[in-house]
Short mmCIF file of C-alpha atoms in Angstrom, two decimals:
data_model
loop_
_atom_site.label_atom_id
_atom_site.label_comp_id
_atom_site.label_asym_id
_atom_site.label_seq_id
_atom_site.Cartn_x
_atom_site.Cartn_y
_atom_site.Cartn_z
CA MET A 131 0.00 0.00 0.00
CA ARG A 132 2.75 2.41 0.94
CA ASP A 133 4.71 1.59 -2.24
CA ASP A 134 1.60 2.17 -4.37
CA LEU A 135 1.03 5.59 -2.79
CA GLU A 136 4.68 6.51 -3.25
CA LYS A 137 4.63 5.51 -6.96
CA LYS A 138 1.36 7.36 -7.47
CA PHE A 139 2.77 10.56 -5.95
CA GLN A 140 6.04 10.31 -7.90
CA THR A 141 4.13 9.76 -11.14
CA LYS A 142 2.01 12.82 -10.44
CA VAL A 143 5.11 14.98 -9.84
CA ILE A 144 6.80 13.71 -13.03
CA VAL A 145 3.64 14.39 -15.06
CA ASN A 146 3.43 17.91 -13.63
CA ILE A 147 7.11 18.54 -14.46
CA LEU A 148 6.63 17.34 -18.06
CA PHE A 149 3.45 19.36 -18.43
CA SER A 150 5.16 22.48 -17.08
CA LEU A 151 8.08 21.87 -19.45
CA VAL A 152 5.75 21.58 -22.45
CA VAL A 153 3.92 24.77 -21.47
CA SER A 154 7.18 26.68 -21.05
CA ILE A 155 8.49 25.42 -24.45
CA LEU A 156 5.26 26.46 -26.20
CA VAL A 157 5.32 29.89 -24.59
CA GLU A 158 9.04 30.31 -25.43
CA THR A 159 8.40 29.29 -29.04
CA LEU A 160 5.57 31.78 -29.31
CA VAL A 161 7.68 34.57 -27.85
CA VAL A 162 10.75 33.78 -29.99
CA SER A 163 8.69 33.66 -33.17
CA ASN A 164 7.51 37.22 -32.54
CA ILE A 165 10.52 38.74 -30.83
CA SER A 166 12.38 39.55 -34.13
CA VAL A 167 9.90 42.33 -34.68
CA PHE A 168 11.16 44.10 -31.56
CA SER A 169 14.88 43.22 -31.60
CA GLY A 170 17.93 42.91 -33.84
CA LEU A 171 17.77 39.13 -33.99
CA HIS A 172 17.81 37.52 -37.45
CA ILE A 173 15.73 34.43 -38.06
CA ILE A 174 17.11 32.15 -40.78
CA ASN A 175 15.03 29.38 -42.25
CA HIS A 176 17.08 26.46 -43.45
CA GLU A 177 15.51 23.22 -44.57
CA ASN A 178 12.37 23.95 -42.62
CA ASP A 179 14.37 24.36 -39.36
CA THR A 180 14.21 27.67 -37.56
CA LEU A 181 17.53 28.89 -36.13
CA LEU A 182 18.12 31.89 -33.92
CA VAL A 183 21.21 33.77 -35.09
CA ARG A 184 22.95 36.44 -33.11
CA GLY A 185 22.55 39.83 -34.88
CA SER A 186 24.23 42.19 -32.41
CA GLY A 187 25.85 42.43 -28.98
CA SER A 188 22.54 43.14 -27.25
CA ASP A 189 21.11 39.82 -28.46
CA LEU A 190 22.87 37.98 -25.59
CA VAL A 191 20.83 40.00 -23.14
CA VAL A 192 17.66 39.10 -25.02
CA ILE A 193 18.57 35.39 -24.94
CA LEU A 194 19.25 35.60 -21.19
CA VAL A 195 15.89 37.28 -20.67
CA LEU A 196 14.22 34.52 -22.69
CA VAL A 197 15.88 31.83 -20.57
CA ILE A 198 14.83 33.53 -17.35
CA PHE A 199 11.34 34.01 -18.79
CA GLY A 200 11.17 30.31 -19.66
CA ILE A 201 12.25 29.33 -16.16
CA GLY A 202 9.62 31.66 -14.77
CA VAL A 203 6.91 30.13 -16.95
CA PHE A 204 7.99 26.61 -15.92
CA THR A 205 8.06 27.57 -12.22
CA ALA A 206 4.67 29.31 -12.34
CA THR A 207 3.07 26.37 -14.13
CA PHE A 208 4.57 23.80 -11.80
CA TRP A 209 3.55 25.89 -8.78
CA GLY A 210 -0.02 26.09 -10.07
CA LEU A 211 -0.15 22.33 -10.51
CA GLN A 212 1.44 21.55 -7.11
CA ARG A 213 -0.14 24.43 -5.17
CA LYS A 214 -2.64 22.22 -3.31
CA SER A 215 0.13 19.84 -2.24
CA PHE A 216 2.29 22.72 -0.99
CA ILE A 217 -0.62 24.18 0.99
CA TYR A 218 -1.36 20.70 2.41
CA ILE A 219 2.29 20.35 3.49
CA ASP A 220 2.06 23.74 5.17
CA ASP A 221 -1.10 22.64 7.03
CA ILE A 222 0.68 19.49 8.20
CA LEU A 223 3.71 21.48 9.42
CA HIS A 224 1.41 23.93 11.22
CA ALA A 225 -0.37 21.04 12.95
CA ILE A 226 2.96 19.48 13.98
CA LYS A 227 4.06 22.82 15.49
CA LYS A 228 0.79 23.07 17.48
CA MET A 229 1.21 19.52 18.74
CA SER A 230 4.82 20.16 19.74
CA ALA A 231 3.54 23.17 21.70
CA GLY A 232 1.23 20.86 23.65
CA ASP A 233 -2.07 21.14 21.75
CA LEU A 234 -2.80 17.43 21.21
CA ASN A 235 -6.41 18.13 20.19
CA THR A 236 -5.15 19.28 16.78
CA ASN A 237 -6.21 17.14 13.83
CA VAL A 238 -5.07 17.30 10.22
CA ALA A 239 -7.72 16.84 7.55
CA VAL A 240 -6.98 13.73 5.48
CA LYS A 241 -7.30 14.80 1.84
CA GLY A 242 -6.87 12.59 -1.18
CA ASP A 243 -4.98 9.35 -1.39
CA ASN A 244 -1.24 9.99 -1.48
CA GLU A 245 1.80 10.16 0.78
CA PHE A 246 0.67 13.44 2.34
CA SER A 247 -2.73 12.02 3.31
CA GLU A 248 -0.92 9.03 4.80
CA ILE A 249 1.33 11.39 6.78
CA ALA A 250 -1.75 13.30 7.98
CA ALA A 251 -3.45 10.07 9.08
CA SER A 252 -0.27 8.99 10.90
CA ILE A 253 -0.04 12.35 12.68
CA ASN A 254 -3.68 12.10 13.78
CA LYS A 255 -3.06 8.58 15.06
CA MET A 256 0.07 9.72 16.91
CA ALA A 257 -1.88 12.59 18.52
CA GLU A 258 -4.62 10.18 19.59
CA GLU A 259 -2.08 7.78 21.10
CA LEU A 260 -0.37 10.65 22.93
CA ARG A 261 -3.72 11.83 24.30
CA SER A 262 -4.46 8.29 25.43
CA LEU A 263 -1.01 8.04 27.02
CA MET A 264 -1.45 11.33 28.85
CA ASP A 265 -4.90 10.28 30.07
CA SER A 266 -3.37 7.03 31.28
CA GLU A 267 -0.59 8.94 33.06
CA ARG A 268 -3.14 11.18 34.75
CA LYS A 269 -5.13 8.12 35.78
CA ASN A 270 -1.99 6.47 37.13
CA GLU A 271 -1.12 9.63 39.04
CA LYS A 272 -4.60 9.73 40.53
CA SER A 273 -4.39 6.02 41.34
CA LYS A 274 -1.00 6.55 42.99
CA ASN A 275 -2.39 9.35 45.17
CA GLU A 276 -5.36 7.20 46.13
CA MET A 277 -2.98 4.33 46.87
CA ILE A 278 -0.93 6.53 49.22
CA THR A 279 -4.11 7.73 50.94
CA ASN A 280 -5.37 4.17 51.38
CA ILE A 281 -2.01 2.94 52.66
CA ALA A 282 -1.93 5.78 55.18
CA HIS A 283 -5.49 4.95 56.28
CA ASP A 284 -4.93 1.20 56.55
CA LEU A 285 -1.65 1.59 58.42
CA ARG A 286 -2.83 4.35 60.73
CA THR A 287 -5.94 2.55 62.03
CA PRO A 288 -4.24 -0.52 63.58
CA LEU A 289 -1.16 1.48 64.52
CA THR A 290 -3.29 3.96 66.49
CA SER A 291 -4.91 1.06 68.35
CA ILE A 292 -1.53 -0.54 69.08
CA LEU A 293 -0.10 2.69 70.47
CA GLY A 294 -3.28 3.34 72.50
CA TYR A 295 -3.31 -0.08 74.17
CA LEU A 296 0.45 -0.04 74.79
CA ASP A 297 0.07 3.35 76.43
CA LEU A 298 -2.64 1.94 78.70
CA ILE A 299 -0.52 -1.08 79.61
CA ASN A 300 2.52 1.12 80.29
CA LYS A 301 0.90 3.87 82.33
CA ARG A 302 -1.78 2.06 84.31
CA ASP A 303 -1.74 -0.64 86.91
CA LEU A 304 -4.14 -3.02 85.21
CA PRO A 305 -5.49 -6.39 86.36
CA GLU A 306 -3.64 -9.32 84.87
CA ASP A 307 -6.64 -10.49 82.84
CA THR A 308 -7.16 -7.02 81.36
CA LYS A 309 -3.49 -6.71 80.53
CA LYS A 310 -3.54 -10.07 78.73
CA GLU A 311 -6.63 -8.99 76.79
CA TYR A 312 -4.95 -5.74 75.72
CA ILE A 313 -1.77 -7.57 74.75
CA ASN A 314 -3.83 -9.97 72.65
CA ILE A 315 -5.52 -7.02 70.90
CA VAL A 316 -2.11 -5.46 70.23
CA TYR A 317 -0.92 -8.78 68.80
CA GLU A 318 -3.92 -9.06 66.46
CA LYS A 319 -3.48 -5.47 65.28
CA ALA A 320 0.24 -6.08 64.71
CA LYS A 321 -0.63 -9.17 62.64
CA LYS A 322 -2.97 -7.04 60.56
CA LEU A 323 -0.14 -4.57 59.95
CA GLN A 324 2.12 -7.46 58.98
CA ASP A 325 -0.48 -8.77 56.51
CA LEU A 326 -0.84 -5.35 54.94
CA ILE A 327 2.91 -4.88 54.60
CA GLU A 328 3.29 -8.34 53.07
CA SER A 329 0.46 -7.60 50.65
CA LEU A 330 2.11 -4.34 49.66
CA PHE A 331 5.39 -6.14 49.12
CA SER A 332 3.72 -8.86 47.05
CA PHE A 333 1.84 -6.33 44.94
CA THR A 334 4.98 -4.29 44.28
CA LYS A 335 6.90 -7.43 43.37
CA THR A 336 4.26 -8.89 41.04
CA ASN A 337 3.64 -5.47 39.48
CA SER A 338 7.30 -5.09 38.58
CA SER A 339 8.24 -5.65 34.92
CA LYS A 340 11.64 -6.90 36.12
CA LEU A 341 10.17 -9.87 37.97
CA VAL A 342 11.58 -13.16 36.68
CA LEU A 343 9.26 -16.15 36.93
CA LYS A 344 10.82 -19.42 38.03
CA VAL A 345 8.96 -21.60 35.57
CA ASP A 346 8.47 -25.26 36.42
CA LYS A 347 6.03 -28.05 35.61
CA ILE A 348 3.04 -27.64 37.95
CA ASP A 349 0.12 -30.03 38.36
CA ILE A 350 -2.55 -27.37 38.76
CA ILE A 351 -5.20 -29.80 40.03
CA LYS A 352 -2.96 -31.18 42.78
CA LEU A 353 -1.96 -27.62 43.69
CA LEU A 354 -5.59 -26.59 44.14
CA CYS A 355 -6.48 -29.72 46.12
CA GLN A 356 -3.53 -29.08 48.43
CA LEU A 357 -4.64 -25.49 48.96
CA MET A 358 -8.15 -26.64 49.82
CA GLU A 359 -6.75 -28.95 52.49
CA GLU A 360 -4.72 -26.10 53.98
CA PHE A 361 -7.85 -23.93 54.08
CA TYR A 362 -9.91 -26.58 55.89
CA PRO A 363 -9.59 -24.89 59.35
CA ASN A 364 -10.74 -21.59 57.82
CA PHE A 365 -13.73 -23.30 56.22
CA GLU A 366 -14.61 -24.91 59.53
CA LYS A 367 -14.30 -21.63 61.40
CA SER A 368 -16.52 -19.82 58.89
CA GLY A 369 -19.01 -22.65 58.56
CA ILE A 370 -18.32 -23.05 54.86
CA THR A 371 -18.35 -26.22 52.81
CA CYS A 372 -16.15 -26.53 49.74
CA SER A 373 -16.08 -28.79 46.69
CA VAL A 374 -13.64 -29.28 43.81
CA ASN A 375 -15.08 -30.40 40.47
CA THR A 376 -12.75 -31.31 37.62
CA ASN A 377 -13.01 -33.10 34.29
CA ILE A 378 -9.53 -34.64 34.66
CA ASP A 379 -7.47 -36.01 37.56
CA SER A 380 -4.17 -34.40 36.60
CA TYR A 381 -3.17 -31.48 34.38
CA VAL A 382 0.41 -30.18 34.18
CA ILE A 383 1.10 -26.59 33.12
CA ASP A 384 4.14 -24.32 32.96
CA GLY A 385 4.26 -21.79 35.78
CA ASP A 386 5.80 -20.40 38.93
CA GLY A 387 4.41 -22.66 41.68
CA THR A 388 4.85 -20.09 44.45
CA LEU A 389 3.06 -17.34 42.55
CA LEU A 390 0.26 -19.62 41.35
CA ALA A 391 -0.31 -20.75 44.93
CA ARG A 392 -0.49 -17.08 45.96
CA LEU A 393 -2.95 -16.38 43.13
CA PHE A 394 -5.47 -19.02 44.22
CA ASP A 395 -4.77 -18.41 47.90
CA ASN A 396 -5.96 -14.82 47.37
CA LEU A 397 -9.06 -15.91 45.42
CA ILE A 398 -10.06 -18.49 48.05
CA ASN A 399 -9.40 -16.02 50.88
CA ASN A 400 -11.56 -13.48 49.05
CA ALA A 401 -14.33 -16.06 48.68
CA ILE A 402 -14.19 -16.84 52.43
CA LYS A 403 -14.22 -13.18 53.47
CA TYR A 404 -16.96 -11.91 51.16
CA GLY A 405 -18.91 -15.09 50.43
CA ALA A 406 -19.30 -16.53 53.92
CA ASP A 407 -23.03 -15.78 53.88
CA GLY A 408 -23.47 -18.32 51.11
CA LYS A 409 -21.93 -21.08 53.26
CA ARG A 410 -20.40 -22.77 50.20
CA ILE A 411 -17.45 -22.37 47.86
CA ASP A 412 -17.12 -24.31 44.62
CA ILE A 413 -13.98 -24.70 42.56
CA LYS A 414 -14.51 -25.90 39.00
CA ILE A 415 -11.56 -26.94 36.84
CA THR A 416 -12.00 -27.39 33.09
CA ALA A 417 -8.90 -28.70 31.31
CA GLU A 418 -8.65 -28.33 27.55
CA LYS A 419 -5.89 -29.12 25.06
CA LYS A 420 -3.92 -25.87 25.42
CA ILE A 421 -5.56 -24.07 28.35
CA VAL A 422 -7.05 -24.74 31.76
CA LYS A 423 -9.91 -22.76 33.29
CA ILE A 424 -10.32 -22.51 37.06
CA ALA A 425 -13.45 -20.92 38.51
CA VAL A 426 -13.68 -20.00 42.21
CA ILE A 427 -17.35 -19.49 43.04
CA ASN A 428 -18.89 -18.07 46.20
CA TYR A 429 -22.54 -17.46 46.97
CA GLY A 430 -22.35 -14.37 49.14
CA LYS A 431 -23.62 -10.90 48.36
CA VAL A 432 -23.88 -9.95 44.70
CA ILE A 433 -21.31 -7.40 43.52
CA PRO A 434 -23.03 -4.47 41.75
CA GLN A 435 -22.52 -4.56 37.99
CA ASN A 436 -21.05 -1.05 37.91
CA GLU A 437 -18.32 -2.15 40.36
CA LEU A 438 -17.21 -5.30 38.52
CA PRO A 439 -14.79 -3.46 36.14
CA LEU A 440 -13.05 -1.96 39.22
CA ILE A 441 -12.79 -5.12 41.30
CA PHE A 442 -9.16 -5.83 40.33
CA ASP A 443 -7.93 -2.27 40.95
CA LYS A 444 -5.44 -1.94 43.78
CA PHE A 445 -7.00 -0.97 47.10
CA TYR A 446 -10.49 -1.17 45.63
CA ARG A 447 -13.12 -2.65 47.88
CA VAL A 448 -16.87 -2.69 47.45
CA ASP A 449 -18.54 -0.47 50.04
CA GLN A 450 -19.99 -3.34 52.07
CA ALA A 451 -16.59 -5.03 52.24
CA ARG A 452 -14.66 -2.19 53.87
CA ASN A 453 -15.29 -3.04 57.48
CA SER A 454 -13.54 -4.58 60.44
CA ASN A 455 -15.15 -7.98 59.93
CA THR A 456 -13.41 -8.76 56.66
CA GLY A 457 -10.24 -6.79 57.27
CA GLY A 458 -9.28 -6.91 53.61
CA THR A 459 -6.32 -4.89 52.37
CA GLY A 460 -7.80 -4.32 48.92
CA LEU A 461 -4.67 -5.76 47.29
CA GLY A 462 -5.50 -9.47 47.06
CA LEU A 463 -7.38 -9.30 43.75
CA ALA A 464 -4.89 -6.83 42.26
CA ILE A 465 -2.10 -9.29 43.09
CA ALA A 466 -4.15 -12.15 41.60
CA LYS A 467 -4.55 -10.18 38.38
CA ASN A 468 -0.82 -9.39 38.19
CA ILE A 469 0.14 -13.05 38.70
CA THR A 470 -2.36 -14.19 36.07
CA GLU A 471 -1.04 -11.72 33.51
CA LEU A 472 2.55 -12.70 34.30
CA HIS A 473 1.55 -16.21 33.23
CA HIS A 474 -0.09 -14.83 30.07
CA GLY A 475 -3.49 -15.75 31.43
CA VAL A 476 -6.81 -13.96 31.83
CA ILE A 477 -8.81 -13.34 35.00
CA GLU A 478 -12.47 -12.32 34.91
CA VAL A 479 -15.34 -11.87 37.33
CA THR A 480 -19.11 -12.16 37.06
CA SER A 481 -21.67 -11.76 39.82
CA ASP A 482 -25.38 -12.42 39.93
CA LEU A 483 -27.91 -14.34 41.98
CA GLY A 484 -26.28 -17.56 40.79
CA GLY A 485 -23.01 -16.67 42.53
CA THR A 486 -19.85 -14.59 42.20
CA VAL A 487 -17.43 -16.32 39.84
CA PHE A 488 -13.73 -15.50 39.60
CA SER A 489 -12.52 -17.27 36.47
CA VAL A 490 -8.81 -17.76 35.69
CA THR A 491 -7.66 -19.05 32.29
CA LEU A 492 -4.03 -20.19 32.07
CA PRO A 493 -2.07 -21.54 29.09
CA LYS A 494 -0.66 -25.06 29.29
CA GLU A 495 2.75 -23.96 27.96
CA LEU A 496 4.79 -20.77 28.40
CA ASP A 497 7.52 -19.41 26.16
CA VAL A 498 10.51 -19.65 28.49
CA GLU A 499 12.62 -17.63 26.03
CA ARG A 500 10.75 -14.47 26.93
CA GLU A 501 12.59 -11.97 29.12
CA ASN A 502 10.38 -12.31 32.21
CA PHE A 503 10.77 -16.08 32.37
CA LYS A 504 13.50 -18.18 33.86
CA GLY A 505 13.91 -21.58 32.22
CA PHE A 506 13.16 -24.91 33.82
CA GLU A 507 15.54 -26.00 36.53
#
């Protein structure tokens, strides 16, 4: 396509040059044929050929004038033929100057079907991409500020309680039972701080483009069954039953075992925290030839449809979830998304009266030659 446009434009320029040359020759011929009336030039006809013969010293000046006149005719004709292209180039340059000055709302009209129209379309596309990039940067800046605010809030709340209870223990003569109770509260708040800090560390690590995955062969079904066994005390405590349904007994994929365990650990924890009212969690595994799909389903409160696109944002929590009962950091699902994408997978969520489904699709094989992968050991 590009070569066709280039040939078309070059052909147009060559045609305009030839046309301008023909016009200038015709005009020159007309002028020369009549100039002998006004000058000392002698025109000699010989065998039907017309020759211009110098008649006096001033004839050189006349010839020079004719040459300059011919160049002028050629230039004027060529300019007339190419005028629209020159104006279009000027419009493009003007738009580029406005964009370089920061006005990214500038658009260049795409006229015709040549190299200049292609340049105009490319400039418009570049401006659109820059606008999108700047919007993304502004969104990231806003997200960063919100992240700092949320971190400050989530750290300050347990830290204030810890300092308050320690102050009471230090300054007052308290009964032994009360002191033990306060110490236990301080311990629980300190554990909450530890969980938050670990979540922040995990999010920062999985969000880093420099993270290198330690890829190994992982039996994803055995991994999930092992996790369910580890979560048994939590299920018992919350009064939740859990089932694992799979269409195959074993399915080996490429992946970082530690990160995949963290991924499903976060999804199961999320299901326990926010789906406890449903009293049941189902895990459905569907293995196909090149991919495996894992769905973690809870039957708690339905997530509003307008909040589903935001559910994987860092520090985002639905309004009903931000309370002391769940104690979520708002980072678990963001970490899950990062780990999934690091494995070139897809994570999605749906929520209705039939349950809230977090669905993870992972490829069976990974390209270990890519820069964020470390080969099998």
